[in-house]
mmCIF file of C-alpha atoms in Angstrom:
data_model
loop_
_atom_site.group_PDB
_atom_site.id
_atom_site.type_symbol
_atom_site.label_atom_id
_atom_site.label_comp_id
_atom_site.label_asym_id
_atom_site.label_seq_id
_atom_site.Cartn_x
_atom_site.Cartn_y
_atom_site.Cartn_z
ATOM 1 C CA MET A 1 0.027 0.090 0.021
ATOM 2 C CA GLU A 2 1.520 3.411 -0.994
ATOM 3 C CA LYS A 3 2.098 6.062 1.535
ATOM 4 C CA ARG A 4 -0.990 8.179 1.645
ATOM 5 C CA PHE A 5 0.692 11.602 1.513
ATOM 6 C CA LEU A 6 2.431 10.726 -1.734
ATOM 7 C CA VAL A 7 -0.976 10.364 -3.428
ATOM 8 C CA GLY A 8 -1.958 13.569 -5.290
ATOM 9 C CA LEU A 9 -5.296 12.371 -6.741
ATOM 10 C CA LEU A 10 -7.767 15.069 -7.424
ATOM 11 C CA ALA A 11 -11.374 14.020 -6.500
ATOM 12 C CA ILE A 12 -13.670 15.284 -9.089
ATOM 13 C CA ILE A 13 -17.516 15.635 -9.009
ATOM 14 C CA PHE A 14 -19.466 15.400 -12.163
ATOM 15 C CA LEU A 15 -22.428 17.856 -11.743
ATOM 16 C CA GLY A 16 -23.835 17.505 -15.237
ATOM 17 C CA ALA A 17 -23.279 16.924 -18.928
ATOM 18 C CA CYS A 18 -24.898 17.846 -22.247
ATOM 19 C CA ASN A 19 -24.607 16.376 -25.735
ATOM 20 C CA ASP A 20 -25.105 19.563 -27.805
ATOM 21 C CA ASP A 21 -22.033 19.120 -30.052
ATOM 22 C CA ASP A 22 -20.368 16.430 -32.059
ATOM 23 C CA ASP A 23 -17.251 16.497 -29.799
ATOM 24 C CA GLY A 24 -18.834 14.481 -27.116
ATOM 25 C CA PRO A 25 -20.211 15.453 -23.701
ATOM 26 C CA ASN A 26 -19.455 18.737 -22.112
ATOM 27 C CA ILE A 27 -18.559 17.718 -18.599
ATOM 28 C CA MET A 28 -18.814 20.361 -15.721
ATOM 29 C CA VAL A 29 -16.296 19.664 -13.034
ATOM 30 C CA GLU A 30 -16.373 21.396 -9.546
ATOM 31 C CA PRO A 31 -13.111 21.140 -7.554
ATOM 32 C CA PRO A 32 -13.356 20.043 -3.890
ATOM 33 C CA ARG A 33 -14.074 22.841 -1.443
ATOM 34 C CA LEU A 34 -11.441 23.875 1.015
ATOM 35 C CA LEU A 35 -11.153 22.176 4.499
ATOM 36 C CA ALA A 36 -10.805 25.519 6.077
ATOM 37 C CA GLU A 37 -14.115 26.685 4.564
ATOM 38 C CA VAL A 38 -16.055 23.547 5.279
ATOM 39 C CA ALA A 39 -14.953 22.895 8.841
ATOM 40 C CA PRO A 40 -16.549 25.901 10.526
ATOM 41 C CA GLU A 41 -19.693 25.436 8.507
ATOM 42 C CA ASN A 42 -19.945 21.905 9.681
ATOM 43 C CA ASP A 43 -19.113 22.873 13.303
ATOM 44 C CA ALA A 44 -22.059 25.403 13.162
ATOM 45 C CA GLU A 45 -24.379 22.613 11.933
ATOM 46 C CA ILE A 46 -23.259 20.299 14.704
ATOM 47 C CA ARG A 47 -23.542 22.787 17.475
ATOM 48 C CA GLU A 48 -27.013 23.745 16.309
ATOM 49 C CA PHE A 49 -27.946 20.121 16.484
ATOM 50 C CA LEU A 50 -26.423 19.796 19.947
ATOM 51 C CA GLU A 51 -28.320 22.810 21.179
ATOM 52 C CA THR A 52 -31.709 21.564 20.024
ATOM 53 C CA HIS A 53 -31.510 17.794 20.765
ATOM 54 C CA PHE A 54 -31.286 15.596 23.788
ATOM 55 C CA TYR A 55 -30.678 11.927 24.544
ATOM 56 C CA ASN A 56 -32.502 9.536 26.855
ATOM 57 C CA TYR A 57 -30.199 10.302 29.726
ATOM 58 C CA GLU A 58 -32.913 9.685 32.325
ATOM 59 C CA ASP A 59 -33.172 6.077 31.234
ATOM 60 C CA PHE A 60 -29.404 5.698 31.834
ATOM 61 C CA GLU A 61 -29.715 7.405 35.285
ATOM 62 C CA ASN A 62 -32.541 5.121 36.395
ATOM 63 C CA PRO A 63 -32.594 2.074 33.927
ATOM 64 C CA PRO A 64 -36.053 0.564 33.527
ATOM 65 C CA PRO A 65 -36.175 -3.357 33.779
ATOM 66 C CA ASP A 66 -36.235 -3.868 30.013
ATOM 67 C CA PHE A 67 -33.764 -1.132 29.110
ATOM 68 C CA ASP A 68 -31.503 -2.087 26.247
ATOM 69 C CA PHE A 69 -28.848 0.596 26.993
ATOM 70 C CA ARG A 70 -29.210 2.145 23.548
ATOM 71 C CA ILE A 71 -28.940 6.021 22.986
ATOM 72 C CA VAL A 72 -32.009 7.570 21.598
ATOM 73 C CA ILE A 73 -32.001 11.097 20.261
ATOM 74 C CA GLY A 74 -34.903 13.461 20.492
ATOM 75 C CA GLU A 75 -35.691 17.044 19.563
ATOM 76 C CA ILE A 76 -36.135 19.609 22.428
ATOM 77 C CA GLU A 77 -39.770 20.733 21.824
ATOM 78 C CA GLY A 78 -43.288 20.287 23.163
ATOM 79 C CA GLU A 79 -43.291 18.021 26.120
ATOM 80 C CA ASN A 80 -39.468 17.668 25.893
ATOM 81 C CA ALA A 81 -38.953 21.341 26.097
ATOM 82 C CA GLY A 82 -37.249 21.089 29.532
ATOM 83 C CA LYS A 83 -34.745 18.398 28.513
ATOM 84 C CA THR A 84 -30.995 19.035 28.961
ATOM 85 C CA PRO A 85 -29.504 19.707 25.544
ATOM 86 C CA LEU A 86 -26.633 17.579 24.292
ATOM 87 C CA ILE A 87 -24.387 20.723 24.161
ATOM 88 C CA GLN A 88 -24.303 20.732 27.893
ATOM 89 C CA GLN A 89 -23.267 16.962 28.035
ATOM 90 C CA VAL A 90 -20.845 16.393 25.336
ATOM 91 C CA GLU A 91 -16.973 16.641 25.354
ATOM 92 C CA THR A 92 -15.092 18.347 22.537
ATOM 93 C CA VAL A 93 -11.856 17.214 21.045
ATOM 94 C CA PRO A 94 -9.890 19.312 18.465
ATOM 95 C CA ILE A 95 -8.314 17.249 15.661
ATOM 96 C CA ASN A 96 -6.132 18.708 12.908
ATOM 97 C CA VAL A 97 -6.868 17.439 9.325
ATOM 98 C CA SER A 98 -4.513 18.024 6.307
ATOM 99 C CA SER A 99 -5.640 17.904 2.689
ATOM 100 C CA PHE A 100 -3.350 14.899 1.854
ATOM 101 C CA GLU A 101 -5.398 12.719 4.256
ATOM 102 C CA LEU A 102 -8.350 13.167 1.968
ATOM 103 C CA LEU A 103 -6.474 12.879 -1.322
ATOM 104 C CA LEU A 104 -7.067 16.504 -2.093
ATOM 105 C CA SER A 105 -4.881 18.438 -4.436
ATOM 106 C CA GLU A 106 -5.165 21.977 -2.807
ATOM 107 C CA GLU A 107 -2.543 21.929 -0.070
ATOM 108 C CA GLU A 108 -3.944 22.699 3.372
ATOM 109 C CA ASN A 109 -2.199 21.688 6.593
ATOM 110 C CA ASP A 110 -3.461 21.127 10.178
ATOM 111 C CA ILE A 111 -6.944 22.544 9.678
ATOM 112 C CA PRO A 112 -8.619 22.287 13.149
ATOM 113 C CA HIS A 113 -11.889 20.156 13.305
ATOM 114 C CA ASN A 114 -13.933 19.564 16.357
ATOM 115 C CA LEU A 115 -15.130 16.083 17.294
ATOM 116 C CA TYR A 116 -17.942 15.823 19.793
ATOM 117 C CA TYR A 117 -18.543 12.817 22.041
ATOM 118 C CA LEU A 118 -20.693 11.587 24.862
ATOM 119 C CA SER A 119 -20.218 8.440 27.053
ATOM 120 C CA ALA A 120 -23.592 7.447 28.326
ATOM 121 C CA ARG A 121 -22.123 4.423 30.143
ATOM 122 C CA PRO A 122 -19.833 4.850 31.910
ATOM 123 C CA THR A 123 -20.435 8.649 32.155
ATOM 124 C CA ASN A 124 -17.819 11.081 30.745
ATOM 125 C CA GLU A 125 -16.780 11.847 34.366
ATOM 126 C CA GLU A 126 -16.412 8.017 35.249
ATOM 127 C CA VAL A 127 -14.344 7.540 32.049
ATOM 128 C CA GLU A 128 -11.894 10.194 33.268
ATOM 129 C CA MET A 129 -11.593 8.401 36.682
ATOM 130 C CA LEU A 130 -11.154 4.989 34.996
ATOM 131 C CA LYS A 131 -8.343 6.307 32.724
ATOM 132 C CA MET A 132 -6.419 7.382 35.758
ATOM 133 C CA ASP A 133 -6.944 3.923 37.385
ATOM 134 C CA ASN A 134 -4.121 1.566 36.637
ATOM 135 C CA SER A 135 -6.514 -1.513 37.195
ATOM 136 C CA CYS A 136 -8.361 -0.484 34.064
ATOM 137 C CA GLU A 137 -5.276 -0.613 31.713
ATOM 138 C CA GLY A 138 -6.454 -2.001 28.354
ATOM 139 C CA CYS A 139 -10.009 -1.051 28.936
ATOM 140 C CA PHE A 140 -9.910 1.633 26.220
ATOM 141 C CA PRO A 141 -9.026 1.103 22.561
ATOM 142 C CA THR A 142 -6.346 3.125 20.716
ATOM 143 C CA VAL A 143 -6.812 4.610 17.191
ATOM 144 C CA ALA A 144 -4.782 1.505 15.917
ATOM 145 C CA ASP A 145 -6.929 -1.176 17.521
ATOM 146 C CA SER A 146 -9.739 -3.451 16.368
ATOM 147 C CA VAL A 147 -13.159 -3.096 18.192
ATOM 148 C CA PHE A 148 -16.224 -5.267 18.311
ATOM 149 C CA VAL A 149 -19.161 -2.945 18.140
ATOM 150 C CA SER A 150 -22.868 -2.695 17.521
ATOM 151 C CA TYR A 151 -23.630 0.634 16.041
ATOM 152 C CA GLU A 152 -25.812 2.957 13.887
ATOM 153 C CA GLY A 153 -24.611 5.872 11.555
ATOM 154 C CA LYS A 154 -26.836 8.727 10.856
ATOM 155 C CA LEU A 155 -26.875 12.139 9.225
ATOM 156 C CA LEU A 156 -27.944 14.912 11.477
ATOM 157 C CA ASP A 157 -31.452 14.945 9.974
ATOM 158 C CA GLY A 158 -31.816 11.366 11.233
ATOM 159 C CA THR A 159 -31.292 9.558 7.960
ATOM 160 C CA VAL A 160 -29.641 6.142 8.682
ATOM 161 C CA PHE A 161 -26.834 5.303 6.267
ATOM 162 C CA ASP A 162 -25.366 2.302 7.976
ATOM 163 C CA GLY A 163 -25.802 0.000 11.019
ATOM 164 C CA ALA A 164 -25.312 -3.205 12.792
ATOM 165 C CA PHE A 165 -27.079 -3.113 16.138
ATOM 166 C CA ASN A 166 -28.441 -6.654 15.965
ATOM 167 C CA ASN A 167 -25.272 -8.220 14.523
ATOM 168 C CA PRO A 168 -22.085 -6.636 16.016
ATOM 169 C CA VAL A 169 -19.087 -6.340 13.802
ATOM 170 C CA TRP A 170 -15.345 -5.835 14.079
ATOM 171 C CA PHE A 171 -13.905 -2.492 12.939
ATOM 172 C CA ASP A 172 -10.198 -2.053 12.494
ATOM 173 C CA LEU A 173 -9.865 1.583 13.574
ATOM 174 C CA ALA A 174 -6.665 2.200 11.742
ATOM 175 C CA ARG A 175 -8.376 1.199 8.382
ATOM 176 C CA LEU A 176 -11.153 3.620 9.102
ATOM 177 C CA GLN A 177 -8.579 6.404 8.303
ATOM 178 C CA ASP A 178 -7.841 4.922 4.814
ATOM 179 C CA LEU A 179 -9.861 6.423 1.913
ATOM 180 C CA THR A 180 -8.902 3.485 -0.214
ATOM 181 C CA GLN A 181 -10.494 0.866 2.035
ATOM 182 C CA PRO A 182 -14.273 0.517 2.078
ATOM 183 C CA VAL A 183 -15.792 0.032 5.550
ATOM 184 C CA GLY A 184 -19.091 -0.628 7.042
ATOM 185 C CA LEU A 185 -22.144 -2.265 5.611
ATOM 186 C CA ASN A 186 -22.650 0.569 3.184
ATOM 187 C CA MET A 187 -19.160 0.001 1.962
ATOM 188 C CA ASN A 188 -18.582 3.541 0.571
ATOM 189 C CA TYR A 189 -17.686 5.964 3.372
ATOM 190 C CA THR A 190 -14.856 6.658 5.576
ATOM 191 C CA ALA A 191 -14.980 7.504 9.403
ATOM 192 C CA ARG A 192 -11.696 8.657 10.813
ATOM 193 C CA GLY A 193 -14.009 10.348 13.363
ATOM 194 C CA LEU A 194 -14.830 6.985 14.768
ATOM 195 C CA SER A 195 -11.182 6.124 14.884
ATOM 196 C CA GLU A 196 -10.432 9.254 16.916
ATOM 197 C CA GLY A 197 -13.546 9.020 19.128
ATOM 198 C CA LEU A 198 -13.821 5.427 20.188
ATOM 199 C CA PRO A 199 -10.658 5.631 22.442
ATOM 200 C CA PHE A 200 -12.788 7.705 24.817
ATOM 201 C CA PHE A 201 -15.069 4.787 25.465
ATOM 202 C CA LYS A 202 -14.612 1.700 27.753
ATOM 203 C CA LYS A 203 -14.874 -1.872 26.379
ATOM 204 C CA GLY A 204 -17.230 -4.352 27.986
ATOM 205 C CA ASP A 205 -16.358 -7.025 30.709
ATOM 206 C CA ASN A 206 -16.686 -10.747 30.722
ATOM 207 C CA VAL A 207 -17.394 -11.590 27.094
ATOM 208 C CA VAL A 208 -19.029 -15.003 27.084
ATOM 209 C CA GLU A 209 -19.883 -17.120 23.867
ATOM 210 C CA ASN A 210 -23.338 -18.513 24.328
ATOM 211 C CA GLY A 211 -22.801 -21.432 21.915
ATOM 212 C CA ASP A 212 -25.399 -20.258 19.450
ATOM 213 C CA GLY A 213 -23.325 -17.705 17.605
ATOM 214 C CA THR A 214 -24.175 -14.928 20.029
ATOM 215 C CA VAL A 215 -22.141 -13.464 22.922
ATOM 216 C CA THR A 216 -23.080 -11.904 26.218
ATOM 217 C CA VAL A 217 -21.069 -8.895 27.407
ATOM 218 C CA GLU A 218 -21.399 -7.143 30.731
ATOM 219 C CA ASN A 219 -20.822 -3.294 31.288
ATOM 220 C CA PHE A 220 -20.036 -2.423 27.714
ATOM 221 C CA GLY A 221 -19.519 1.129 26.835
ATOM 222 C CA VAL A 222 -22.411 3.103 25.232
ATOM 223 C CA GLY A 223 -21.732 6.282 23.358
ATOM 224 C CA LEU A 224 -22.346 8.981 20.772
ATOM 225 C CA ILE A 225 -19.831 10.486 18.480
ATOM 226 C CA ILE A 226 -20.468 13.408 16.118
ATOM 227 C CA PHE A 227 -17.850 14.810 13.782
ATOM 228 C CA PRO A 228 -17.547 17.044 10.713
ATOM 229 C CA SER A 229 -17.122 15.822 7.161
ATOM 230 C CA GLY A 230 -13.416 16.472 7.246
ATOM 231 C CA LEU A 231 -13.228 13.504 9.611
ATOM 232 C CA GLY A 232 -15.625 11.578 7.471
ATOM 233 C CA ASN A 233 -16.518 11.488 3.777
ATOM 234 C CA PHE A 234 -15.908 15.197 2.924
ATOM 235 C CA ASN A 235 -16.417 15.574 -0.900
ATOM 236 C CA ARG A 236 -16.763 11.776 -1.762
ATOM 237 C CA VAL A 237 -19.855 10.875 -3.635
ATOM 238 C CA ASN A 238 -22.190 8.546 -1.895
ATOM 239 C CA ASP A 239 -25.846 7.627 -2.439
ATOM 240 C CA MET A 240 -26.712 7.838 1.320
ATOM 241 C CA ILE A 241 -24.275 10.615 2.462
ATOM 242 C CA PRO A 242 -24.367 14.071 0.758
ATOM 243 C CA GLN A 243 -21.032 15.735 0.205
ATOM 244 C CA TYR A 244 -19.744 17.786 3.138
ATOM 245 C CA SER A 245 -22.117 16.146 5.611
ATOM 246 C CA PRO A 246 -21.345 15.837 9.369
ATOM 247 C CA LEU A 247 -21.814 12.292 10.648
ATOM 248 C CA MET A 248 -23.277 10.842 13.868
ATOM 249 C CA PHE A 249 -22.734 7.346 15.340
ATOM 250 C CA THR A 250 -24.339 5.797 18.365
ATOM 251 C CA PHE A 251 -22.740 2.429 19.431
ATOM 252 C CA ASN A 252 -22.031 -0.210 22.109
ATOM 253 C CA LEU A 253 -18.401 -0.903 22.470
ATOM 254 C CA LEU A 254 -18.248 -4.666 23.330
ATOM 255 C CA THR A 255 -14.599 -5.567 23.312
ATOM 256 C CA LEU A 256 -11.364 -4.899 21.518
ATOM 257 C CA ASN A 257 -8.094 -6.426 20.276
ATOM 258 C CA ASP A 258 -4.588 -4.870 20.215
ATOM 259 C CA THR A 259 -3.107 -4.882 16.922
ATOM 260 C CA ASP A 260 0.236 -5.359 15.178
ATOM 261 C CA HIS A 261 -0.860 -5.056 11.582
ATOM 262 C CA ASP A 262 2.377 -5.984 9.917
ATOM 263 C CA GLY A 263 3.475 -8.597 12.531
ATOM 264 C CA ASP A 264 6.777 -6.906 13.102
ATOM 265 C CA GLY A 265 6.660 -7.125 16.939
ATOM 266 C CA VAL A 266 5.966 -3.369 17.368
ATOM 267 C CA PRO A 267 2.304 -2.692 18.397
ATOM 268 C CA SER A 268 0.623 -0.656 15.602
ATOM 269 C CA ILE A 269 -0.093 2.247 18.072
ATOM 270 C CA GLN A 270 3.577 2.580 18.776
ATOM 271 C CA GLU A 271 4.133 3.124 14.965
ATOM 272 C CA ASP A 272 2.256 6.393 15.189
ATOM 273 C CA VAL A 273 5.761 7.994 15.422
ATOM 274 C CA ASP A 274 4.473 11.594 15.467
ATOM 275 C CA GLY A 275 1.626 10.879 17.910
ATOM 276 C CA ASN A 276 -0.962 12.760 15.928
ATOM 277 C CA GLY A 277 -3.453 9.693 15.803
ATOM 278 C CA TYR A 278 -3.134 9.465 11.941
ATOM 279 C CA LEU A 279 -1.137 6.302 11.121
ATOM 280 C CA TYR A 280 -0.708 6.861 7.439
ATOM 281 C CA ASP A 281 1.630 9.811 7.585
ATOM 282 C CA ASP A 282 4.353 7.880 9.700
ATOM 283 C CA ASN A 283 7.007 6.619 7.476
ATOM 284 C CA THR A 284 10.698 6.110 8.332
ATOM 285 C CA ASP A 285 11.893 4.358 5.287
ATOM 286 C CA SER A 286 15.144 5.479 3.651
ATOM 287 C CA ASP A 287 14.825 8.025 0.871
ATOM 288 C CA SER A 288 15.888 5.235 -1.554
ATOM 289 C CA GLU A 289 12.690 3.161 -0.870
ATOM 290 C CA PRO A 290 10.762 3.137 -4.077
ATOM 291 C CA LEU A 291 7.317 2.704 -2.615
ATOM 292 C CA PRO A 292 7.259 3.970 0.902
ATOM 293 C CA ILE A 293 4.756 2.262 3.217
ATOM 294 C CA ALA A 294 3.269 3.553 6.486
ATOM 295 C CA ASN A 295 5.175 2.053 9.416
ATOM 296 C CA PHE A 296 2.262 0.131 10.871
ATOM 297 C CA LEU A 297 1.914 -1.851 7.599
ATOM 298 C CA ASP A 298 5.784 -2.027 6.863
ATOM 299 C CA PRO A 299 7.749 -5.097 8.159
ATOM 300 C CA ASP A 300 11.026 -3.116 7.511
ATOM 301 C CA ASP A 301 10.389 0.331 9.064
ATOM 302 C CA ASP A 302 13.645 1.858 8.039
ATOM 303 C CA GLY A 303 14.021 0.319 4.698
ATOM 304 C CA ASP A 304 17.466 -1.052 5.376
ATOM 305 C CA GLY A 305 16.792 -4.550 4.103
ATOM 306 C CA VAL A 306 16.726 -5.952 7.651
ATOM 307 C CA SER A 307 13.255 -6.647 9.076
ATOM 308 C CA THR A 308 12.018 -4.734 12.012
ATOM 309 C CA ARG A 309 11.408 -7.888 14.019
ATOM 310 C CA SER A 310 15.102 -8.981 13.538
ATOM 311 C CA GLU A 311 16.291 -5.658 14.722
ATOM 312 C CA ILE A 312 14.212 -5.834 17.998
ATOM 313 C CA SER A 313 14.668 -9.477 18.764
ATOM 314 C CA ASP A 314 17.277 -11.669 20.428
ATOM 315 C CA SER A 315 18.620 -14.968 18.960
ATOM 316 C CA ASN A 316 15.597 -16.875 20.347
ATOM 317 C CA ASP A 317 13.146 -14.325 18.650
ATOM 318 C CA ASN A 318 12.217 -12.817 21.997
ATOM 319 C CA ILE A 319 11.326 -9.080 21.762
ATOM 320 C CA ILE A 320 13.928 -6.850 23.420
ATOM 321 C CA ILE A 321 12.362 -4.114 25.603
ATOM 322 C CA PRO A 322 13.388 -1.381 25.431
ATOM 323 C CA PHE A 323 14.066 -1.665 21.684
ATOM 324 C CA PRO A 324 17.731 -1.771 20.897
ATOM 325 C CA ASP A 325 19.675 1.349 19.933
ATOM 326 C CA ALA A 326 23.117 0.170 18.924
ATOM 327 C CA ASN A 327 24.725 3.690 18.374
ATOM 328 C CA ASN A 328 22.894 5.325 21.279
ATOM 329 C CA ASP A 329 21.577 8.167 19.105
ATOM 330 C CA GLY A 330 18.109 8.034 20.615
ATOM 331 C CA ILE A 331 16.713 6.311 17.512
ATOM 332 C CA PRO A 332 15.876 2.533 17.941
ATOM 333 C CA ASP A 333 17.620 0.439 15.421
ATOM 334 C CA TYR A 334 14.437 -0.564 13.660
ATOM 335 C CA LEU A 335 13.918 3.127 12.756
ATOM 336 C CA ASP A 336 17.496 3.937 11.959
ATOM 337 C CA PRO A 337 18.716 2.825 8.470
ATOM 338 C CA ASP A 338 22.417 3.492 9.772
ATOM 339 C CA THR A 339 22.168 0.376 12.102
ATOM 340 C CA ASN A 340 21.019 -3.123 11.540
#
């Protein structure tokens, strides 16, 4: 797979055509809009939605006997006029997006986008406490992990474009960042916002297989994530998702698996060298590498012809921690083409 920021494809949108001459159709092409222009527009749309809608928080505070722990969104009006709006309950996370991540030709770097999330179970406050509790290490996914979720994807107007609440599915959160990889049941959208948002939610406990193809999970995380189109489909054409549309997901986070996508012994999350949460812009191959590959997919991270696993293992193939740094320059051997 080629390094994403080397791809300079221009996504074009065909708005219409006419056949009024003998030279073939006259195609009208509109270039993609700028991230810096769309992001604040999307944020205004999302904030208006959050100010005028609520979720069934009272059910979570005092669960009825048959409660399915599923988030339901309603509009604040009529008999619901006194409900607490979502804007008072969500957390906000700023995430920078650059044009190369969306295969856009107009160069834009680190354009801020706001992601909004709500953990209904455990609550946002309880999540913060759990993250500081060493006994809950591994309870939360990273942007590189695989997660087992039941979920529903909607537009802000309530239109459902994807979902799997009755049949949970595995999502590879790293792949959700990749425009070339179809994800979800609809198979034609991207959702980096899910990858960035799910690490704020807790996995379930005590996953038990029931023997009939189903599983029982206790205390699974229940949440809502809303994000702008720059963390989703942006200008990509989709039958169910209009261009430049913010996306909203409700979900149950059942369990997770840590990942090592390339099997090189380095966990994929540790291959996010710059720590920005986007795995496809991390590449430490030598300049002579003809087709640079993102580190988390590359079994030879420095392109020196010696596999990463060989450079971090002893003679019995045991991983050496901390990773070896033969010349003591602060760069582990597997990232340093000058050592092997």
